CSV table of C-alpha atoms and ligand atoms in Angstrom, one decimal:
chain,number,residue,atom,x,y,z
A,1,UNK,CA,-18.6,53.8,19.6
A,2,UNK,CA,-15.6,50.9,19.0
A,3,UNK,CA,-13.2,52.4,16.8
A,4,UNK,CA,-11.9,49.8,13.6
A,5,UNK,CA,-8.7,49.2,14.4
A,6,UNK,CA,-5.7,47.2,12.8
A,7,UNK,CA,-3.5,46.4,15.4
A,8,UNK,CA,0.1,46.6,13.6
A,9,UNK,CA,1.8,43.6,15.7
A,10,UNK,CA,-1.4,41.3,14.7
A,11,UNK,CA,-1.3,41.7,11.0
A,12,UNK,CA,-0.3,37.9,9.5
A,13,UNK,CA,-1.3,38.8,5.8
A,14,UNK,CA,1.7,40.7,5.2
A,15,UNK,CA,3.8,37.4,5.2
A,16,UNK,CA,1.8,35.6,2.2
A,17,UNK,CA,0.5,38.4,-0.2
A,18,UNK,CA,2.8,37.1,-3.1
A,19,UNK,CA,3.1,33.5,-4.6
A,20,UNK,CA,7.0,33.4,-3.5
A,21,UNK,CA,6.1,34.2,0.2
A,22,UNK,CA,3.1,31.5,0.2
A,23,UNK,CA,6.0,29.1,-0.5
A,24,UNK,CA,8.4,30.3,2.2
A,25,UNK,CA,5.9,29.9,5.0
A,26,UNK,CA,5.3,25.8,3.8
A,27,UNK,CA,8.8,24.9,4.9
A,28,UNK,CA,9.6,21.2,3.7
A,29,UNK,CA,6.6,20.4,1.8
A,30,UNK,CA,7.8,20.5,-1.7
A,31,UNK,CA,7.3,17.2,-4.2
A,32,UNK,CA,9.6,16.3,-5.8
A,33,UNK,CA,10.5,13.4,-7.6
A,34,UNK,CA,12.2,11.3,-4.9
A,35,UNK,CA,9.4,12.2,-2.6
A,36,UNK,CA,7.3,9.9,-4.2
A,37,UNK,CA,7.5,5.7,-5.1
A,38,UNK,CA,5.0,4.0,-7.3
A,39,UNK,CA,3.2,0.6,-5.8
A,40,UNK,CA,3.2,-1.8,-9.4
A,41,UNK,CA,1.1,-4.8,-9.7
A,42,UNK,CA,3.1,-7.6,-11.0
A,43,UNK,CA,1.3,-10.6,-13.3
A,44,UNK,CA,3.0,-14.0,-13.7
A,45,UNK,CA,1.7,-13.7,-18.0
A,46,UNK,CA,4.5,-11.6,-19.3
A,47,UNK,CA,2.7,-10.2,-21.4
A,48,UNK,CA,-0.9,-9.3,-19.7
A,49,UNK,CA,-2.3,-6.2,-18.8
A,50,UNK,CA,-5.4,-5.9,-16.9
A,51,UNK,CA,-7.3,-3.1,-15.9
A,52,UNK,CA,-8.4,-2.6,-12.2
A,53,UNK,CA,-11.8,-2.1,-12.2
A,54,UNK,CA,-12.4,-0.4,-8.5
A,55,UNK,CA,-8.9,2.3,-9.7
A,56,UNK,CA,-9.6,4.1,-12.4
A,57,UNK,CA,-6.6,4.5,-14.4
A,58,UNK,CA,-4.5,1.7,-12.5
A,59,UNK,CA,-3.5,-1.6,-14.4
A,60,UNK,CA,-1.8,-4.8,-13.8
A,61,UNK,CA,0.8,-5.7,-16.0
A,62,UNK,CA,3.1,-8.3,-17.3
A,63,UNK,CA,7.0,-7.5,-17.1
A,64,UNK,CA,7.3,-7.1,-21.0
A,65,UNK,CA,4.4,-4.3,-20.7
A,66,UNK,CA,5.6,-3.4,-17.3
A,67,UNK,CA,9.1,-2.1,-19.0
A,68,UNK,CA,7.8,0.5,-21.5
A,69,UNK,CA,5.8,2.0,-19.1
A,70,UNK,CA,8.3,2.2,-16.4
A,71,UNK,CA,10.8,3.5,-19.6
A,72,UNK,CA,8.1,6.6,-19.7
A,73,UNK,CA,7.7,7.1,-16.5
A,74,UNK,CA,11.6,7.4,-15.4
A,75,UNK,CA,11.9,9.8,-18.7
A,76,UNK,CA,9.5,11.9,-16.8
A,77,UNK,CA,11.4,11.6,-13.2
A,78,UNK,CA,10.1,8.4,-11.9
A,79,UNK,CA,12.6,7.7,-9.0
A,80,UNK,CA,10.9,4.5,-7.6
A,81,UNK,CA,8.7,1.5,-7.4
A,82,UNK,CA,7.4,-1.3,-4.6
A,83,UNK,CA,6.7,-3.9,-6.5
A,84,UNK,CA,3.4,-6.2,-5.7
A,85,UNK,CA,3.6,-10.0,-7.3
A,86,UNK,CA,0.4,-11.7,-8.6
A,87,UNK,CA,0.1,-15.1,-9.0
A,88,UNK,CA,-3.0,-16.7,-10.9
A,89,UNK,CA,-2.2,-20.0,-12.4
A,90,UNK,CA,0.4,-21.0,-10.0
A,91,UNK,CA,-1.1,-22.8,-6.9
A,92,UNK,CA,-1.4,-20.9,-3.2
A,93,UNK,CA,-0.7,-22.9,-0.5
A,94,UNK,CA,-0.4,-22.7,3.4
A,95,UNK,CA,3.2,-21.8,3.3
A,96,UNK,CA,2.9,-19.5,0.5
A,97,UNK,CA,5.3,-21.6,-1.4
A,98,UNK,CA,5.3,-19.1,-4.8
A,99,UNK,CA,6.6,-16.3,-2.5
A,100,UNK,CA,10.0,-17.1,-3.6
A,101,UNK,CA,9.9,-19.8,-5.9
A,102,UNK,CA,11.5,-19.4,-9.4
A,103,UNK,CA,8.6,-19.0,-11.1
A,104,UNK,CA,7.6,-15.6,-8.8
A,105,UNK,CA,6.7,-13.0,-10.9
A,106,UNK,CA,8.8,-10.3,-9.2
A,107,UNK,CA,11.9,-13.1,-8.6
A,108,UNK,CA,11.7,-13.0,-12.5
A,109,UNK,CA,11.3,-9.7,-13.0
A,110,UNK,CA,13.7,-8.3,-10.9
A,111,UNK,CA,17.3,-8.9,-12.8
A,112,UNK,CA,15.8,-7.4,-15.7
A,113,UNK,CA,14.4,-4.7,-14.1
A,114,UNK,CA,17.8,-4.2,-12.5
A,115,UNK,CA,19.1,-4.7,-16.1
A,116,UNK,CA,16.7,-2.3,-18.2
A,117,UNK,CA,16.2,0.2,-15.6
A,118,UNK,CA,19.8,1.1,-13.9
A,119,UNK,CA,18.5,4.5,-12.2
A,120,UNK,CA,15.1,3.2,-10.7
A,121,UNK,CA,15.3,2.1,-7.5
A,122,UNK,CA,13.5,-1.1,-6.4
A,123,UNK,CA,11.5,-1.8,-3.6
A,124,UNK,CA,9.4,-5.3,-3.0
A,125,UNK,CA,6.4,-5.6,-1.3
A,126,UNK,CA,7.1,-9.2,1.3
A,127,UNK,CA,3.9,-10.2,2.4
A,128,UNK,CA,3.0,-14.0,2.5
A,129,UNK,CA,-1.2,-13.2,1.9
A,130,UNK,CA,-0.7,-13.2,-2.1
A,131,UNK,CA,0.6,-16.8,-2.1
A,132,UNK,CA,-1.3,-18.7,0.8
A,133,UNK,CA,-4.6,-20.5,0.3
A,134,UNK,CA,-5.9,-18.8,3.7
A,135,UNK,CA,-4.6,-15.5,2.6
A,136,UNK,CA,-3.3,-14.5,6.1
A,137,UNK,CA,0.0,-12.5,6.2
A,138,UNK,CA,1.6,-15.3,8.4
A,139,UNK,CA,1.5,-19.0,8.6
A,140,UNK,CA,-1.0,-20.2,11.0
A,141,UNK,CA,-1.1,-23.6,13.6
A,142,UNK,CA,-3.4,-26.1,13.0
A,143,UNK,CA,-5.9,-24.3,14.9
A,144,UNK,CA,-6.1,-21.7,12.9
A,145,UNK,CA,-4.1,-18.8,15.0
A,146,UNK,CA,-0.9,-17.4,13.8
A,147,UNK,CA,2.3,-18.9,14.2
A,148,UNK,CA,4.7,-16.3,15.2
A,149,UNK,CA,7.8,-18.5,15.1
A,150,UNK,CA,7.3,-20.2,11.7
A,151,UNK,CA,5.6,-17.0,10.3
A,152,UNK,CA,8.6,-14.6,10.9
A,153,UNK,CA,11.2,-17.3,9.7
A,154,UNK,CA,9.2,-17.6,6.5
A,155,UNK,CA,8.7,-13.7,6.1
A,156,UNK,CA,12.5,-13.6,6.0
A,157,UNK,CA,13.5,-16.4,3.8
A,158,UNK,CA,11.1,-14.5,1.1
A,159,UNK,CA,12.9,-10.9,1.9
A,160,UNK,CA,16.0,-12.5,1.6
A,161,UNK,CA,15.0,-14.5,-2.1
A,162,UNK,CA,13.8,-10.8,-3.1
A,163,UNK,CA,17.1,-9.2,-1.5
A,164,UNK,CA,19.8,-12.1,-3.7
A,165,UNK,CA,17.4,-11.4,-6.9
A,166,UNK,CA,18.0,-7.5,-6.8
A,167,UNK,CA,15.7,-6.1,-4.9
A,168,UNK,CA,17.3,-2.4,-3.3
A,169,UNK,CA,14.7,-2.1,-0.9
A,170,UNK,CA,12.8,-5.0,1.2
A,171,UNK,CA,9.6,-3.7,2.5
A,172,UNK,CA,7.8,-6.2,4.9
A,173,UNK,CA,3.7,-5.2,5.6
A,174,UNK,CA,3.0,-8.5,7.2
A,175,UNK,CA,3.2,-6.8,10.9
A,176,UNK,CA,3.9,-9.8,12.2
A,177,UNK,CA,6.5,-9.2,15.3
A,178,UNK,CA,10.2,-9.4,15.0
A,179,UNK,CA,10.6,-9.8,11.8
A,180,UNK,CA,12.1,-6.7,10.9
A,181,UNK,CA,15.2,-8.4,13.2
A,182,UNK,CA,14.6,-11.4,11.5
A,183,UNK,CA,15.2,-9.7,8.2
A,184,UNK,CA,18.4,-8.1,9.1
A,185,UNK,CA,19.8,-10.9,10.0
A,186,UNK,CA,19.1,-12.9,6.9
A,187,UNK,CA,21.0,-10.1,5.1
A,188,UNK,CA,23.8,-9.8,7.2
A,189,UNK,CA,24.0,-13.9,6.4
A,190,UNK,CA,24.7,-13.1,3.3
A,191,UNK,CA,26.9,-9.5,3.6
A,192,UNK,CA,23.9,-7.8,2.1
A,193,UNK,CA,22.9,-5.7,5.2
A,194,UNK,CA,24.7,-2.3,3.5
A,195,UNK,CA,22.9,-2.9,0.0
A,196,UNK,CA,19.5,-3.8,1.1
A,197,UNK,CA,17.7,-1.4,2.8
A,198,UNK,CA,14.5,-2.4,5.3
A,199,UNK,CA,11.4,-0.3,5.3
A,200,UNK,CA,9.3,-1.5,7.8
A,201,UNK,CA,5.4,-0.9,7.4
A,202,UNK,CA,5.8,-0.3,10.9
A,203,UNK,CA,2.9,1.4,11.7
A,204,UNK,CA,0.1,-0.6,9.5
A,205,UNK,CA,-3.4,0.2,10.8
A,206,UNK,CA,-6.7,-2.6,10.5
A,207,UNK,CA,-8.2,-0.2,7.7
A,208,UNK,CA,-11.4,-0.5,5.9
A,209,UNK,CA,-9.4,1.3,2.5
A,210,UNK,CA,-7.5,-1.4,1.7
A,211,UNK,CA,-10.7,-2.7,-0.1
A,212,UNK,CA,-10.0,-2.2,-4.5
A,213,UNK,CA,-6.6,-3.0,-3.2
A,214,UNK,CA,-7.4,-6.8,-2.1
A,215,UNK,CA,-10.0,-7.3,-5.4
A,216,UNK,CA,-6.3,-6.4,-7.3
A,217,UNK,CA,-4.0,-8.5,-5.4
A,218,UNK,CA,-7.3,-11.3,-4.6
A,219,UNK,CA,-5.5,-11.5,-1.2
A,220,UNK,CA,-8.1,-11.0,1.2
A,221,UNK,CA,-8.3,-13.6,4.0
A,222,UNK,CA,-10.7,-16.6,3.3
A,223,UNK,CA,-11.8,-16.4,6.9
A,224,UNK,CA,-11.3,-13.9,9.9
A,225,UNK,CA,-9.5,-10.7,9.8
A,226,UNK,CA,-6.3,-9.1,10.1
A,227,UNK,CA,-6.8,-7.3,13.4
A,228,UNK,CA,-4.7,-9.5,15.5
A,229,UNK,CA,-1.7,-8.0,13.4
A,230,UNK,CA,-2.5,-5.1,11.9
A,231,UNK,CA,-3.0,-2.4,14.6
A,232,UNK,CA,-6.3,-0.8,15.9
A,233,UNK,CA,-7.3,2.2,14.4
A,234,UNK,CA,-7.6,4.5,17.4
A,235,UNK,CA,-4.1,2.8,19.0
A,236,UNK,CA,-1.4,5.9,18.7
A,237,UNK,CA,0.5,4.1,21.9
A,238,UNK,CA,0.6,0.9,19.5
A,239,UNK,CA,1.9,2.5,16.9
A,240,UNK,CA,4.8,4.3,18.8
A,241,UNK,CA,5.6,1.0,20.2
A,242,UNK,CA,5.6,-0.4,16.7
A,243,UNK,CA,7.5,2.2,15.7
A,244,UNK,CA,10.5,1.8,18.4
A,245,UNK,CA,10.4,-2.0,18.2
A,246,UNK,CA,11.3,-1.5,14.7
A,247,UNK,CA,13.5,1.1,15.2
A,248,UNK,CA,15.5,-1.2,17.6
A,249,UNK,CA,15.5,-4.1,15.4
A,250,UNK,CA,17.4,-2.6,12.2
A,251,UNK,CA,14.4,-1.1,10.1
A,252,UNK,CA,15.9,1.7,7.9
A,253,UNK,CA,12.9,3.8,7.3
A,254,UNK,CA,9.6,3.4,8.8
A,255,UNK,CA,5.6,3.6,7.2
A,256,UNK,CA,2.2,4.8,8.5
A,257,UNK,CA,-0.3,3.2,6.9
A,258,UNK,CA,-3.0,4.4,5.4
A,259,UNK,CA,-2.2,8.0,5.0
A,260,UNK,CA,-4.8,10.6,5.1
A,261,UNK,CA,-7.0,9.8,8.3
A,262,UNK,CA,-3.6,9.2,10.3
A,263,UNK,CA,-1.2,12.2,9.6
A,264,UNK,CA,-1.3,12.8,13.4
A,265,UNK,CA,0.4,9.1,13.7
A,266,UNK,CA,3.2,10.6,10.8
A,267,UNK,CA,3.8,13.5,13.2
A,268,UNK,CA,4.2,10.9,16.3
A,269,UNK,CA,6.2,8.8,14.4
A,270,UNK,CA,8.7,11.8,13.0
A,271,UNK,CA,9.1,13.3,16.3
A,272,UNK,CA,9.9,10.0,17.7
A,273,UNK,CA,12.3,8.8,15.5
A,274,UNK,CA,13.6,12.4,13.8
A,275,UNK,CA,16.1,11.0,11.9
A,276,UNK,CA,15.0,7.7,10.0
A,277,UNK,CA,13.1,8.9,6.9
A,278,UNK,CA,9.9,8.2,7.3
A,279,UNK,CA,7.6,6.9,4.4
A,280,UNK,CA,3.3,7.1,4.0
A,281,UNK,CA,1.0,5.2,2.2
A,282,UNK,CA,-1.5,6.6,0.6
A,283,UNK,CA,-3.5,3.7,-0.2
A,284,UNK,CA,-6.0,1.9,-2.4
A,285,UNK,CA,-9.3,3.6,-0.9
A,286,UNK,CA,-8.0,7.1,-1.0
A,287,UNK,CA,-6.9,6.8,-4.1
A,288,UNK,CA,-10.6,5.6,-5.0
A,289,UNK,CA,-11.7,8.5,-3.7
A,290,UNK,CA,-9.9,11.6,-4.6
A,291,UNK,CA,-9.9,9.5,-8.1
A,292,UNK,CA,-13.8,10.0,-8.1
A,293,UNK,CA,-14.1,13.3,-6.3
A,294,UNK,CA,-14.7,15.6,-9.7
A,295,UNK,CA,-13.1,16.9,-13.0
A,296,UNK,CA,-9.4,16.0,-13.4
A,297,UNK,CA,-8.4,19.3,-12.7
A,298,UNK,CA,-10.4,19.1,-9.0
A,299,UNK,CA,-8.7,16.2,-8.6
A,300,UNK,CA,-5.1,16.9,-10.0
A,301,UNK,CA,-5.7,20.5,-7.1
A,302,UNK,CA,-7.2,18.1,-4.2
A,303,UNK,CA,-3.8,15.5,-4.9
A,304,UNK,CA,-1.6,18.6,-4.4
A,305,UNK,CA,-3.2,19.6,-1.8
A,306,UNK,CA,-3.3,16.4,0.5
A,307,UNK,CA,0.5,15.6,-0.8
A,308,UNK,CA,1.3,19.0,0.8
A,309,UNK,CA,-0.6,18.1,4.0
A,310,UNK,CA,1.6,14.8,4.5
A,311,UNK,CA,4.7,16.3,4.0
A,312,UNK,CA,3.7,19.2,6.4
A,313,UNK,CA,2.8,16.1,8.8
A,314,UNK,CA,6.2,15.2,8.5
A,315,UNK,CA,6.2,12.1,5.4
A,316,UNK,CA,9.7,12.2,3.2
A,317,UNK,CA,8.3,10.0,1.0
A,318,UNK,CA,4.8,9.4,-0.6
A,319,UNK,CA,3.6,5.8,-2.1
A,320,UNK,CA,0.9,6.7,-4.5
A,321,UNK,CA,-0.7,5.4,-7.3
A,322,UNK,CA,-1.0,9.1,-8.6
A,323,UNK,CA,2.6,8.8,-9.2
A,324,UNK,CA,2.2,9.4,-13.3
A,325,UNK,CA,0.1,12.2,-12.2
A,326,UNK,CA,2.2,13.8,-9.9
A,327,UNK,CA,5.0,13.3,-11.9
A,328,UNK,CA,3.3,15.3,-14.9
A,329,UNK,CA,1.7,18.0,-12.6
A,330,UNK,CA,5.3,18.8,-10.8
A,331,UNK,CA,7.0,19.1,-14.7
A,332,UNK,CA,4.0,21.4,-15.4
A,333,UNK,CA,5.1,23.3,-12.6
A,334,UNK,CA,8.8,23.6,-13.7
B,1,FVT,N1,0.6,-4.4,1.8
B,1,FVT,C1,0.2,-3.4,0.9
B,1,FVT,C2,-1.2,-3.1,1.0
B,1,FVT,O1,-1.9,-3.6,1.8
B,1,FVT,C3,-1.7,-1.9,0.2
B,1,FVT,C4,-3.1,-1.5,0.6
B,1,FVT,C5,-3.8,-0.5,-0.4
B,1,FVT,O2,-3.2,0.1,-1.3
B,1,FVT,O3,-5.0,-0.4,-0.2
B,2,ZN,ZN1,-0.3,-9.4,3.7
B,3,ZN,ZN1,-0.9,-5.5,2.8
């Protein structure tokens, strides 16, 4: 007859029977407020705000309703923003001309952002595909195809218009090559390089989530795709390539992008590159779904839960547009 049997050496439960212990054994997964940056959407009306129809609770918003929002949001531990510009009236063109212009939306916003909120720090989105008429990420030749040379040079004359109008932070998602070298050197140009800091989206997969993201922004491509920049979904050799490129050329934090379906590229990129902080995005399509997965206390647990699971992956810092959420669920916690 087998005897029942605990075998002392093989008993694991003793470590996490109390609320304090369950903590100890999830080493470097806390939230806390710097662990997580709020993407904005950015209208060129001052004054509208629109809702997003495919993310619930998400909104679009002129700078003067932008503010007050922001003012909440710091009061309850906001830390910082990446800032997305929208332009509706003003014309796209090949070159993306209202990238930078005076009239951007974030160009504008960003001295009195600067001005109004002193502790928040700002990140901008560069990407070309807001303000082009093809909505590619680059400039393309007259066949069509991208133009790597005049796409990069662009990509860093907007980083740099971002970096003299206050941006802290100049976060390129473009993925086209060298730009993150590019970049740095159109700061140094200008003795910005040690109050400008690069994130790279160095790691920026082809994903289908990026969908309510594009009906916000209206930036999806008129024709083709983004595969020959963005990286393949099943490419972890890419993205470690990505990764070191970047690395090499001055980026000062990298990105994995999207978040949830590629925590095993967060671990790969953290154990290649141990000590640049190393930011996820958890983006549009995830937020549509854990948004829609049940009551708001199912979702308010699921959030916790999957924040958790990127830090444990080996994320610093989390861009969400649960920020508010988060924000109130870790004072609750206090
Ligand atoms: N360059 C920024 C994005 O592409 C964001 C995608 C998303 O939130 O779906
Ligand atoms: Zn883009
Ligand atoms: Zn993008």
């Amino acid at each position: 007859m087998s005897q029942l049997y605990v075998s002392a050496e093989h008993v694991l439960q003793g470590g996490y029977h109390h609320a304090t212990l369950r903590r100890l054994q999830e080493p470097n997964t806390t939230i806390e407020p710097h662990n997580i940056m709020y993407p904005v959407f950015l209208l060129e009306d001052d004054n509208a705000k629109q809702e997003v129809a495919s993310m619930p609770n998400v909104y679009r918003y002129g700078i003067n309703e932008l503010i007050p929002v922001l003012k909440d949001l710091v009061a309850k531990g906001l830390k910082s923003i990446l800032i997305f510009g929208i332009i509706e009236t003003l014309p796209k063109d090949p070159t993306g001309s209202h990238a930078d212009s005076a009239q951007n939306p974030v160009i504008r916003a960003l001295p009195r952002l600067r001005a109004e909120l002193p502790s928040l720090l700002l990140a901008c989105d560069v990407c070309l595909c807001p303000y082009t008429s093809h909505g590619h990420c680059g400039l393309l030749t007259d066949s069509g195809a991208i133009d790597h040379a005049a796409s990069v040079k662009r990509i860093a004359e907007v980083a740099l218009a971002y970096a003299l109008a206050g941006a802290q932070i100049v976060a390129p998602s473009d993925m086209m090559d060298n730009r993150i070298k590019a970049i740095k050197e159109a700061l140094v140009s200008v003795k910005l390089q040690n109050q400008v800091s690069l994130l790279s989206y160095s790691c920026k997969f082809a994903s289908s989530m990026y969908g309510p993201f594009r009906d916000t922004m209206k930036s999806s491509p008129m024709s083709g795709d983004r595969k020959c920049y963005q990286l393949p979904p099943g490419a972890a050799a890419l993205a470690a390539r990505a990764a070191a490129r970047d690395v090499a050329e001055g980026a000062d934090f990298l990105m994995v992008k999207p978040g949830l379906p590629y925590l095993d590229i967060v671990r790969q990129t953290k154990d290649q590159f141990p000590n640049h902080p190393l930011f996820i995005y958890q983006v549009s399509g995830e937020y549509a779904m854990i948004s829609r997965s049940g009551e708001s206390e199912d979702v308010s647990t699921m959030l916790m839960e999957v924040l958790t699971c990127m830090r444990r992956a080996g994320a610093d810092c989390i861009i969400t547009y649960f920020a508010p959420l988060v924000l109130s669920m870790i004072s609750a916690n206090k």
